[in-house]
Coordinates of C-alpha atoms and ligand atoms in Angstrom, one line a residue:
X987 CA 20.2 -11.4 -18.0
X988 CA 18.2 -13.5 -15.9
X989 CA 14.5 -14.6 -15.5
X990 CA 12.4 -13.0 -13.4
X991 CA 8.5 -13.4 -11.4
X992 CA 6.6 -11.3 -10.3
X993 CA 3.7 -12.0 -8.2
X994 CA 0.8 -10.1 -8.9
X995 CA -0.2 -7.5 -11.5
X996 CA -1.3 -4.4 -9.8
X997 CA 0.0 -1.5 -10.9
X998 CA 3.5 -2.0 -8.2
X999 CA 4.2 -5.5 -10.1
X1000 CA 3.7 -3.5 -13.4
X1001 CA 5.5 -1.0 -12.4
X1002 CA 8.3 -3.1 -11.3
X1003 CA 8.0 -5.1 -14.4
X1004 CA 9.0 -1.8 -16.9
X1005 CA 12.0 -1.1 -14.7
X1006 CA 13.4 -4.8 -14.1
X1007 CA 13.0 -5.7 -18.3
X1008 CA 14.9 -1.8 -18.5
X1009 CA 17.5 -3.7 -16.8
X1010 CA 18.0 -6.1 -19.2
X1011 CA 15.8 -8.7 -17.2
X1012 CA 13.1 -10.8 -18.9
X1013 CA 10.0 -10.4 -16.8
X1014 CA 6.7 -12.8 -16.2
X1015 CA 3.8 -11.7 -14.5
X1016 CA 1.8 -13.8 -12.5
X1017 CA -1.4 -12.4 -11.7
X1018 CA -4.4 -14.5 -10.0
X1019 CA -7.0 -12.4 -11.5
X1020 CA -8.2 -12.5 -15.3
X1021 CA -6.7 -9.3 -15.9
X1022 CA -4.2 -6.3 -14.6
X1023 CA -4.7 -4.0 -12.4
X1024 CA -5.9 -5.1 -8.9
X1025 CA -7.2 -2.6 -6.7
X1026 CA -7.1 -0.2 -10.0
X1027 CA -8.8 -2.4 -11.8
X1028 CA -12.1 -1.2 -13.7
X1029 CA -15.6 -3.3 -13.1
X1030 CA -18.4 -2.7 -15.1
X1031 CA -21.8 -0.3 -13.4
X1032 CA -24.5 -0.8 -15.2
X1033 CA -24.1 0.0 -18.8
X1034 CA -20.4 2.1 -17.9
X1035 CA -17.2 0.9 -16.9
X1036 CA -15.0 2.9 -14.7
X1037 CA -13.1 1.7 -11.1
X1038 CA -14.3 -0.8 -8.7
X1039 CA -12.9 1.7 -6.2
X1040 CA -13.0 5.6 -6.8
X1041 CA -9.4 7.0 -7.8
X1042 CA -8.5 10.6 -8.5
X1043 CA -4.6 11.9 -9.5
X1044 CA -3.2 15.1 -7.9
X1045 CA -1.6 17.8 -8.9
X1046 CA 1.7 16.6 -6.9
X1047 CA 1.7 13.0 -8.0
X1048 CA 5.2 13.1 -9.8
X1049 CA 5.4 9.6 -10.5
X1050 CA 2.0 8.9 -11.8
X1051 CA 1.9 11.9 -14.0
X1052 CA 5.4 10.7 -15.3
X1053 CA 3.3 7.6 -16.3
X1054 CA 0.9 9.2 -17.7
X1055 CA 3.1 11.1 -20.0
X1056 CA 4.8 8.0 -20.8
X1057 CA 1.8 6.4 -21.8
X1058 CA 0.9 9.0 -23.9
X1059 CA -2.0 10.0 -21.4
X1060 CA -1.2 13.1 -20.6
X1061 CA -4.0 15.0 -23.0
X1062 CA -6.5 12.5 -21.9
X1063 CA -5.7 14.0 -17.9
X1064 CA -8.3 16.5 -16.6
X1065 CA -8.3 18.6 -13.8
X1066 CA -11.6 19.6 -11.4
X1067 CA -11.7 22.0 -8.7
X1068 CA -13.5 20.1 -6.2
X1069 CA -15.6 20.5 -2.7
X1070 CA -15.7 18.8 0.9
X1071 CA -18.2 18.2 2.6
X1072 CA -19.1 17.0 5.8
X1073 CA -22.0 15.2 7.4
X1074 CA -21.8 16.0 11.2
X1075 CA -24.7 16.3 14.1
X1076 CA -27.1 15.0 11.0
X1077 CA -26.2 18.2 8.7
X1078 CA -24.5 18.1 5.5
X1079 CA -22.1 20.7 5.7
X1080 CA -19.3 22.8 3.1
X1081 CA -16.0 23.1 4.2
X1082 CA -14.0 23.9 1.2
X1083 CA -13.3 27.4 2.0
X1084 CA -11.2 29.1 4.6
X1085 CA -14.2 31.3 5.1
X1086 CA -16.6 28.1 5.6
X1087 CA -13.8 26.8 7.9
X1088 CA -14.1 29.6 10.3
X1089 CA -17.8 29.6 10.3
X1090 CA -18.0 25.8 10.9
X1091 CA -19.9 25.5 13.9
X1092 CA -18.9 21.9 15.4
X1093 CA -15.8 23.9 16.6
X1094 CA -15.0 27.1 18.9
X1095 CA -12.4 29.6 17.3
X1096 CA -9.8 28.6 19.6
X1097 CA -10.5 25.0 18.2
X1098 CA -10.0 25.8 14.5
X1099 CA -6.8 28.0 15.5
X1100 CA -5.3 24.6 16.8
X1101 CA -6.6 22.5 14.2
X1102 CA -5.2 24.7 11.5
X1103 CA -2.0 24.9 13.6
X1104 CA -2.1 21.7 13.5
X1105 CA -2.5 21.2 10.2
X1106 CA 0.2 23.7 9.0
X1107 CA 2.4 21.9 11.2
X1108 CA 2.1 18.2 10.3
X1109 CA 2.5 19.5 6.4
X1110 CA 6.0 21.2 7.5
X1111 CA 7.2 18.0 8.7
X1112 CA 10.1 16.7 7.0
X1113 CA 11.3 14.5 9.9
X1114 CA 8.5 11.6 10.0
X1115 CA 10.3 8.5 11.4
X1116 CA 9.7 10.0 15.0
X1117 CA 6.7 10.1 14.4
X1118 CA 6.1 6.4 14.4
X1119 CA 6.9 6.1 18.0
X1120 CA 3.9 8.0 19.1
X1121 CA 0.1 7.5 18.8
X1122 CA -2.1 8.9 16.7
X1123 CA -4.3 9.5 19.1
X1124 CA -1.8 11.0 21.5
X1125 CA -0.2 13.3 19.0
X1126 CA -3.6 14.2 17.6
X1127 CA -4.9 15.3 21.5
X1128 CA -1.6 17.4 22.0
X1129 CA -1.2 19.6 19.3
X1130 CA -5.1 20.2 18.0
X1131 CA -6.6 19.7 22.1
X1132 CA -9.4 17.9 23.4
X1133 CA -12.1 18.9 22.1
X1134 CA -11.1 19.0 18.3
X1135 CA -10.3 15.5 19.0
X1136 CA -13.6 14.2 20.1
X1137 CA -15.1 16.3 17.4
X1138 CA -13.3 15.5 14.6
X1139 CA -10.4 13.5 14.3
X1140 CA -11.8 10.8 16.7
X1141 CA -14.9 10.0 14.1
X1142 CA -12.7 10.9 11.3
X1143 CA -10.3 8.0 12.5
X1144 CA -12.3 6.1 13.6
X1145 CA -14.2 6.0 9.7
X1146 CA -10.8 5.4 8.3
X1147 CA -9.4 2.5 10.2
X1148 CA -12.3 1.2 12.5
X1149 CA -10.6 -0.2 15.9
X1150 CA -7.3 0.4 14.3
X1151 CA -7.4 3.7 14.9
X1152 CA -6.6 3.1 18.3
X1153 CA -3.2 1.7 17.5
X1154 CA -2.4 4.0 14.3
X1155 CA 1.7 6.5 14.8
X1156 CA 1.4 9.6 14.1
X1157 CA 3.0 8.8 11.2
X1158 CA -0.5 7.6 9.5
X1159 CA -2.2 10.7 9.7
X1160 CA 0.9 12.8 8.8
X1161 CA 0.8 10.8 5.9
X1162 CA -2.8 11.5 5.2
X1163 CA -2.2 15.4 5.9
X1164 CA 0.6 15.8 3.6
X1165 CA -0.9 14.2 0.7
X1166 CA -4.2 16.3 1.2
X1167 CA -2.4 19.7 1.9
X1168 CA -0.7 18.7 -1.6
X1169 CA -3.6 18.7 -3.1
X1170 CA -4.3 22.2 -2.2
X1171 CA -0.8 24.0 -3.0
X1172 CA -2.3 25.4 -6.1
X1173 CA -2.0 29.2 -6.6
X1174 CA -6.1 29.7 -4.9
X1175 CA -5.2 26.9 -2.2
X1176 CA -8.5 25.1 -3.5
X1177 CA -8.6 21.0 -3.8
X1178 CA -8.2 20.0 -7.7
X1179 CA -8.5 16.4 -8.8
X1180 CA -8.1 15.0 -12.1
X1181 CA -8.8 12.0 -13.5
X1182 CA -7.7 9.9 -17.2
X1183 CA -10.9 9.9 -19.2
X1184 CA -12.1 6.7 -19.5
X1185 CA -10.8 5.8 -15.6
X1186 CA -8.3 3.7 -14.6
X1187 CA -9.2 1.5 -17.4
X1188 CA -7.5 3.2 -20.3
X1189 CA -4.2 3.6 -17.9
X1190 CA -3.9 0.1 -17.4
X1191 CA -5.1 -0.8 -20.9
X1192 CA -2.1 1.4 -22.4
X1193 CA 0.1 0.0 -19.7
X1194 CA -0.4 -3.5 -20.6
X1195 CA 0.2 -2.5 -24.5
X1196 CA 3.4 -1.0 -23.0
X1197 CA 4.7 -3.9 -21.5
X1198 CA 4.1 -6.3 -24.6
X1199 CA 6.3 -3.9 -26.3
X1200 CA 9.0 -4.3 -23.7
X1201 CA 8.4 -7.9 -24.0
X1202 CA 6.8 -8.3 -20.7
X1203 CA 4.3 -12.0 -20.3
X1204 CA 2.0 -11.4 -18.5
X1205 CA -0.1 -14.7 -17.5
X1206 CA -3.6 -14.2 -15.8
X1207 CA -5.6 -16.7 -14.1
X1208 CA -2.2 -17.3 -12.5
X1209 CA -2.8 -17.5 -8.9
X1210 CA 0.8 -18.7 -7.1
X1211 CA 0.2 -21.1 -4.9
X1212 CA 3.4 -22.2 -3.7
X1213 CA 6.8 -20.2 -4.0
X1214 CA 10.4 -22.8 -3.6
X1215 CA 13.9 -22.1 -3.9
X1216 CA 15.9 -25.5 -5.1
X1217 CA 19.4 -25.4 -6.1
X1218 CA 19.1 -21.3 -7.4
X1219 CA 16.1 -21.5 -9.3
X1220 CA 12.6 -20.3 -7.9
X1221 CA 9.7 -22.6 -8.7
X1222 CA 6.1 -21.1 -8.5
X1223 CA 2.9 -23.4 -8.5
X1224 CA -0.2 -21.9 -9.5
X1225 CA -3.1 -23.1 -10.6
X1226 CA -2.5 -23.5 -14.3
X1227 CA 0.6 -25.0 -14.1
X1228 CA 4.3 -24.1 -12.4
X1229 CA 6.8 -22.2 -13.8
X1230 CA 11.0 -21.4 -12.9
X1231 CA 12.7 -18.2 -12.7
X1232 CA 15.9 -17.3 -11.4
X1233 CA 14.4 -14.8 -9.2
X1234 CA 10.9 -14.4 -7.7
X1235 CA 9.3 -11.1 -6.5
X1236 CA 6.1 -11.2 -4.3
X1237 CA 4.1 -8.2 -4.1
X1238 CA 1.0 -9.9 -2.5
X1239 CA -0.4 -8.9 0.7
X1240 CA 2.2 -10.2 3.9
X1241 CA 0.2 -13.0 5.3
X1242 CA -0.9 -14.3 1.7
X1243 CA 3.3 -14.4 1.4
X1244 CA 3.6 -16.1 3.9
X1245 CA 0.7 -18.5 2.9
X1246 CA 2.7 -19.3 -0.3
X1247 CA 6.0 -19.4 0.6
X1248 CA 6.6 -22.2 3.0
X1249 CA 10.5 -22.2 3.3
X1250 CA 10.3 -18.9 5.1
X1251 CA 11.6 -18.9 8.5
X1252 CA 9.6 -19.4 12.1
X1253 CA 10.6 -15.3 12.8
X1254 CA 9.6 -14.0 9.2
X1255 CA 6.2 -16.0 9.0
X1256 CA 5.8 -14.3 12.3
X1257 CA 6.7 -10.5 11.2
X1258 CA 4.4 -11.2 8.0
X1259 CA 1.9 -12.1 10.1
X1260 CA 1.7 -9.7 12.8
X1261 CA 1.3 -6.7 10.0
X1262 CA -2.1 -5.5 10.7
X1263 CA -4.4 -4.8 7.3
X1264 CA -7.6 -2.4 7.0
X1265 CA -10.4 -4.4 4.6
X1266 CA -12.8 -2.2 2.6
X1267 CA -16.4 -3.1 1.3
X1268 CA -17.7 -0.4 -1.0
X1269 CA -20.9 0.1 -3.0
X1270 CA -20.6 1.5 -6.2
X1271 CA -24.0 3.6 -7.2
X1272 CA -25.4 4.8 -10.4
X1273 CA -27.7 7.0 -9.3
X1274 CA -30.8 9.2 -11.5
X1275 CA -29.5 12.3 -10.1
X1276 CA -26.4 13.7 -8.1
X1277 CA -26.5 14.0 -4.3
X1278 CA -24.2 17.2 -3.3
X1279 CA -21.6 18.8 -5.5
X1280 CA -18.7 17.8 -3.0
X1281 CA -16.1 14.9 -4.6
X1282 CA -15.9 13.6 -0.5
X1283 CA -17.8 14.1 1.9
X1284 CA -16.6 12.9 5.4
X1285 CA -19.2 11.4 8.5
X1286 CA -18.1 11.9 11.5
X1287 CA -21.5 11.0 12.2
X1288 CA -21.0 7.2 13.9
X1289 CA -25.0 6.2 12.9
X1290 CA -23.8 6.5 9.5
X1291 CA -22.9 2.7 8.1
X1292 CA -20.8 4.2 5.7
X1293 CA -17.4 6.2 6.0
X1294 CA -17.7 8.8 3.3
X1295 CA -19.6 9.3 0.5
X1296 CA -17.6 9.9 -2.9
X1297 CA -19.7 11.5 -5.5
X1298 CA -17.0 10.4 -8.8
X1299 CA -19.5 12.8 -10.6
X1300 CA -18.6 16.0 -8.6
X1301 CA -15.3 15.6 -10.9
X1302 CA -16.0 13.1 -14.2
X1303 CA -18.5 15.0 -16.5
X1304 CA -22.0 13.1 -15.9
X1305 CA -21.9 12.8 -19.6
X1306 CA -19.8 9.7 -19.8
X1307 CA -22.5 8.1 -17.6
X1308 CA -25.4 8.4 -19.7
X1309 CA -26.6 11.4 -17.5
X1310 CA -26.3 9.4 -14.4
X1311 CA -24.4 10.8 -11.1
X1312 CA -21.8 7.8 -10.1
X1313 CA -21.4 7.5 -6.4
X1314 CA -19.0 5.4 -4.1
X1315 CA -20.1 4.7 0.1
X1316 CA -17.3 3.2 1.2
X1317 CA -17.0 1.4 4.7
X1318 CA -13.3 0.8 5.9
X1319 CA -13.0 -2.1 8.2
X1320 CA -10.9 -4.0 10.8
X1321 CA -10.4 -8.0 10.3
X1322 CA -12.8 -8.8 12.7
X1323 CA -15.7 -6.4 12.5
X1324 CA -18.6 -8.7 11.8
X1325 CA -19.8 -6.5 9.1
X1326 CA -17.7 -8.8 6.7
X1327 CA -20.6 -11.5 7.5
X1328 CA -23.3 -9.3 5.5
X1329 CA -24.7 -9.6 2.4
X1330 CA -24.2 -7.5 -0.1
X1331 CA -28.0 -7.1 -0.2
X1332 CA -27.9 -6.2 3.3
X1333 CA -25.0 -3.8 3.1
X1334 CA -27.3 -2.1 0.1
X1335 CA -30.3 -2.0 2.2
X1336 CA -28.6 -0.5 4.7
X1337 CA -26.7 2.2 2.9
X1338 CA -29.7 3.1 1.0
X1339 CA -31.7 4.3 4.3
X1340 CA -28.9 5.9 5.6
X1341 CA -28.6 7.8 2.4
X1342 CA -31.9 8.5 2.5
X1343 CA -32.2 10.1 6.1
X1344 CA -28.8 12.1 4.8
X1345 CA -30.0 13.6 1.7
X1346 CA -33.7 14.5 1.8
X1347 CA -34.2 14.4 -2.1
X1348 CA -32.9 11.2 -1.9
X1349 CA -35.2 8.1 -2.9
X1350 CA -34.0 4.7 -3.5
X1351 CA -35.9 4.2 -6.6
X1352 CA -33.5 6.6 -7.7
X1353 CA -31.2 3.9 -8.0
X1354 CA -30.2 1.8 -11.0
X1355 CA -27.3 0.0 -10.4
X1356 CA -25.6 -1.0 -6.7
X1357 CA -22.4 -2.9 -6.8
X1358 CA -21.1 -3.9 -3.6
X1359 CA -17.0 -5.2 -3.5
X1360 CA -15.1 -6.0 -0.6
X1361 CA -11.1 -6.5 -0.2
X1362 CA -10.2 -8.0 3.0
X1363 CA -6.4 -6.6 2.9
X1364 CA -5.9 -3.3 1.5
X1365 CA -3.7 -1.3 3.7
X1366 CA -1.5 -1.9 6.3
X1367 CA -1.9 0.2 9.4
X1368 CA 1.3 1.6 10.4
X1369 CA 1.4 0.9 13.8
X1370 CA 3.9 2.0 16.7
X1371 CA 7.5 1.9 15.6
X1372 CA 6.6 0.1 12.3
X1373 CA 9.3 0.6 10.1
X1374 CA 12.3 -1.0 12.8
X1375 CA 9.6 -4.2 13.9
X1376 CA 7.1 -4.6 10.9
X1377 CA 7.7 -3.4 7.5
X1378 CA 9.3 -6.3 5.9
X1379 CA 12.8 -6.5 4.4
X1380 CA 13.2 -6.4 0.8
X1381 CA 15.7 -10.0 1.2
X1382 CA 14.4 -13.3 2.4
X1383 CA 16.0 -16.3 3.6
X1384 CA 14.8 -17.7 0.8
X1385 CA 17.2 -18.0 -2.0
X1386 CA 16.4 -15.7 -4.4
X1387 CA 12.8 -15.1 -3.6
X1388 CA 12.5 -11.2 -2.9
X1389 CA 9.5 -9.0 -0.9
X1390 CA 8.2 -5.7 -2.6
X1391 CA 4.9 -4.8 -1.3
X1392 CA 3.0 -1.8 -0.3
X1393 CA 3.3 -2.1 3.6
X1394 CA 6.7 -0.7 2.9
X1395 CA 5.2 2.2 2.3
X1396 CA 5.6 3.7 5.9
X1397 CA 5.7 7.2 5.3
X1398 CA 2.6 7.9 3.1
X1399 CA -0.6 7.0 2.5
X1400 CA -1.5 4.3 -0.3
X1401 CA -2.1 5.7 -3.5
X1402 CA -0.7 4.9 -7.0
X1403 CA 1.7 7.5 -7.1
X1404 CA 3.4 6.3 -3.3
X1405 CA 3.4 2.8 -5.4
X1406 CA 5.4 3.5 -7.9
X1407 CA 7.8 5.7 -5.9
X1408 CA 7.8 2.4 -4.4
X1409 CA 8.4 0.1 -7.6
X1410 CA 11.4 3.2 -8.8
X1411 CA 13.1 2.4 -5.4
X1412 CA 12.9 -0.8 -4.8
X1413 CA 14.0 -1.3 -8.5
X1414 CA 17.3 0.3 -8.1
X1415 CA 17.7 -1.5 -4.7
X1416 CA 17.0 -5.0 -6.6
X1417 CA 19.5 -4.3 -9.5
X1418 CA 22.2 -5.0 -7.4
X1419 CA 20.5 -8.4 -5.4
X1420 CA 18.7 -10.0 -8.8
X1421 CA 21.7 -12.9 -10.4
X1422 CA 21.2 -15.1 -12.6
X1423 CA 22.6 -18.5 -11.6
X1424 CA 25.7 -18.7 -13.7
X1425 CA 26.7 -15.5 -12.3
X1426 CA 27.2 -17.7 -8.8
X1427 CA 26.8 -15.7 -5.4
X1428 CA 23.3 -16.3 -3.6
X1429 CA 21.6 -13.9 -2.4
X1430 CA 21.5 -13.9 1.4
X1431 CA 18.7 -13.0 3.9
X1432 CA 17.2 -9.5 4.8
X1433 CA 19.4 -8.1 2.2
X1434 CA 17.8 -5.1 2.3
Ligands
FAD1132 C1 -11.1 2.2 -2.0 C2 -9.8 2.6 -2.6 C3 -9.6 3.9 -3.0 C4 -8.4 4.3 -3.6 N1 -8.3 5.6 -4.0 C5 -7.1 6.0 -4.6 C6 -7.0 7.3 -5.1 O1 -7.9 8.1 -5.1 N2 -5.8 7.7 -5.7 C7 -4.8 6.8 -5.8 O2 -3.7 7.2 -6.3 N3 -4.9 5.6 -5.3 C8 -6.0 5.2 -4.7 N4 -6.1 3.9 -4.2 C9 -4.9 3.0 -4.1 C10 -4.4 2.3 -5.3 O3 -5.5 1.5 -5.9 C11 -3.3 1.4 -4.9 O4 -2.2 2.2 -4.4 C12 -2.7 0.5 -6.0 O5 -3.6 0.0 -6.9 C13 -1.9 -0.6 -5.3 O6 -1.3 -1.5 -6.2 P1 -0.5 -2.8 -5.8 O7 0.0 -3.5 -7.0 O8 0.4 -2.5 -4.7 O9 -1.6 -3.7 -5.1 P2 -2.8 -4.5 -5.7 O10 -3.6 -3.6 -6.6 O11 -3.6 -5.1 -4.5 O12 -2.2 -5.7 -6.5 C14 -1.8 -6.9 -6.0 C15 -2.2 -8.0 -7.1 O13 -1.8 -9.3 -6.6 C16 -2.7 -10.2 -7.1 N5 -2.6 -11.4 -6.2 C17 -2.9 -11.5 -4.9 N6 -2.5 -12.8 -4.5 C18 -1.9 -13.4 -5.6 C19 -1.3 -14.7 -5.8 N7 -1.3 -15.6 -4.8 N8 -0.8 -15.0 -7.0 C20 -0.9 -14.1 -8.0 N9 -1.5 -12.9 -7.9 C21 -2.0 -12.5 -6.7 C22 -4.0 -9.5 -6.9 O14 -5.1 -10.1 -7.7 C23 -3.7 -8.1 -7.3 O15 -4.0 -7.9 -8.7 C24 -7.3 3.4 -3.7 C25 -7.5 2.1 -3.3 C26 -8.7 1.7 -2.8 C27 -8.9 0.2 -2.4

């Protein structure tokens, strides 16, 4: 058995943390925040608590439904049909329908034949890697033409990855099509999202529970400041206090890796460095009323400061909110936009009047809560040929000090269930590369 570290308590060092103690390893967590979860992590709204960001579970999301069952969630799992919008030449329009689809008027019938061609086509795709060699953009202007592109995928990009979008494969918006045309291979081909009651918060309460029982520590307040290899062992500072394990896993963002870990090579800091993330600030709304019935509604409107607008009460009875409609505006963003420089009372001044020229019952007294959060490294773009020049190796030249993060998820789209496809794989990779130090051979570099 040996001793192992993890680096960070989102749900992929969580999940990793089951698996590895299921392997007869005894686990730590290190997590710089007061509590699990990261990006799932609940934040109180007023008077309720759900997520800081919006989160909804599909009806093909093997893995997480497999952790909901193991949690003993399962009952507590309900399922919504739910509707798109989208805001585009300054109307709010449906398009949840095939009927709606043909009658959208942004687009000739020609158009919607190649864009539903195109669609159809991306979700038969079993063959992604050669994908990654083309542009998004490219691929996008071929197979749906020119016109669907400066009508919709252009904004719709554009909303989802800022200047990014630019330099996005194909593979990124197969990913995004193939998780979305999941969501719709129910019997009536409508969109149904389900959610735990209680959000994200009762998963990861449960899960935490779990891992006591495994025999999981998990230390908060942990932030790892420095990662070393000496003689076998792995020592990891953090701010209250350092600790030695015989193996370390990171699964921090790549440049914060390579912030910490200072025995990496010239070429790996390098690689880490040059992976491109997508931030996101996002106001969370409780609102006197709803807005629309849609779940998401996308703007391909570019006056709009916001990308989309999430209405989490389209799907969670308004009940559990005292009435109130909860609403989400998210705003995905490139490192250097200088929207990061804001205030969060400018951010909600600003998405306030855009609401309000969107949604004419719309008043801003009808407010009562707005909670803006931002996180400057959320995703990481895949960009051309990503997997062969980016998407770092599970093996270091650091002796014993191992890499499991979600830019290796090159062929989907983040979400929980990709992560712990993630955390199951990479599990099973590291049961062969973990050693404890009387069981001699050290683990060499990009052993993965
Ligand atoms: C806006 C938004 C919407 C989303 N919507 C959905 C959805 O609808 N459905 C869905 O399935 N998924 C959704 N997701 C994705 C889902 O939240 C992620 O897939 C998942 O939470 C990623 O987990 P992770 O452990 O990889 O990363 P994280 O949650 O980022 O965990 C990393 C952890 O490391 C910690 N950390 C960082 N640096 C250090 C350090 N130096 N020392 C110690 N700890 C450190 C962080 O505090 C954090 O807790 C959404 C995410 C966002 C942001």
């Amino acid at each position: 058995m040996s001793s192992v570290g993890i680096v960070g308590g989102g749900l992929l060092g969580m999940s990793l943390a089951a698996k590895l103690t299921g392997q007869g390893h005894q686990v730590t967590i290190l997590e710089a925040a007061p509590r699990s979860g990261g990006l799932a992590a609940p934040a109180r709204i007023g008077d309720y608590t759900w997520d800081r960001f919006y989160h909804v579970v599909l009806l093909s999301d093997e893995y997480l439904r497999a952790l909901l069952d193991e949690l003993g969630l399962t009952e507590r799992l309900h399922w919504t049909p739910t509707r798109t919008g989208f805001y585009i030449d300054g109307r709010l329009r449906s398009l949840s329908s095939t009927l709606e689809f043909l009658t959208f008027p942004a687009l000739g019938l020609l158009d919607k034949a190649r864009l539903g061609a195109t669609i159809l086509y991306a979700s038969r795709i079993r063959e992604w890697a050669r994908l990654e060699a083309v542009l998004a953009s490219a691929w996008l202007k071929r197979w749906s033409g020119k016109r669907a592109w400066d009508r919709l995928w252009l904004p719709l990009l554009r909303a989802k990855l800022g200047d990014n979008a630019e330099v996005a494969s194909a593979a990124f918006i197969w990913a995004i099509i193939a998780r979305m045309y999941g969501a719709r291979r129910t019997g009536m081909k409508r969109e149904t999202f389900g959610y735990v009651e209680g959000g994200y918060a009762s998963v990861l309460q449960r899960f935490d529970e779990h891992l006591g029982g495994l025999g999981v520590e998990s230390i908060y307040d942990a932030r790892a400041t420095e990662v070393r290899s000496t003689n076998g062992r792995v020592q990891v500072a953090t701010a209250s206090g350092s600790r030695e394990f015989d193996n370390v896993i990171l699964t921090i963002p790549c440049s914060r890796i390579a912030d910490v870990c200072p025995q990496l090579t010239e070429p790996e800091q390098s690689r880490l460095r040059a992976v491109r993330y997508q931030g996101i600030v996002c106001a969370a709304l409780l609102l006197e009323r709803p807005l629309a019935d849609y779940y998401i509604t996308n703007i391909t409107d570019a006056r709009v400061p916001f990308t989309a607008v999430i209405e989490m009460t389209a799907l969670v009875d308004r009940r559990h909110f005292g009435g109130h409609a909860l609403v989400y505006l998210p705003k995905y963003l490139t490192q250097q936009e200088p929207f990061w420089e804001k205030t969060d009372a400018q951010i909600e001044a600003e998405f306030l009047s855009a609401l309000e020229e969107m949604y004419p019952h719309f008043r801003r007294e009808q407010v009562k809560v707005c909670q803006v959060s931002r996180v400057r490294e959320m995703l990481a773009v895949t960009t051309l040929n990503y997997s062969a020049m980016l998407l770092p190796p599970t093996g270091t030249t650091v002796e014993r000090v191992f890499v499991v993060n979600s830019a290796q998820i090159a062929n989907g789209t983040l979400n929980v269930n990709e992560t712990l496809g993630l955390a199951d794989r990479k599990a099973r990779e590291l049961g062969s590369l973990l050693r404890s130090p009387r069981a001699g051979s050290p683990v060499h570099a990009g052993a993965a």
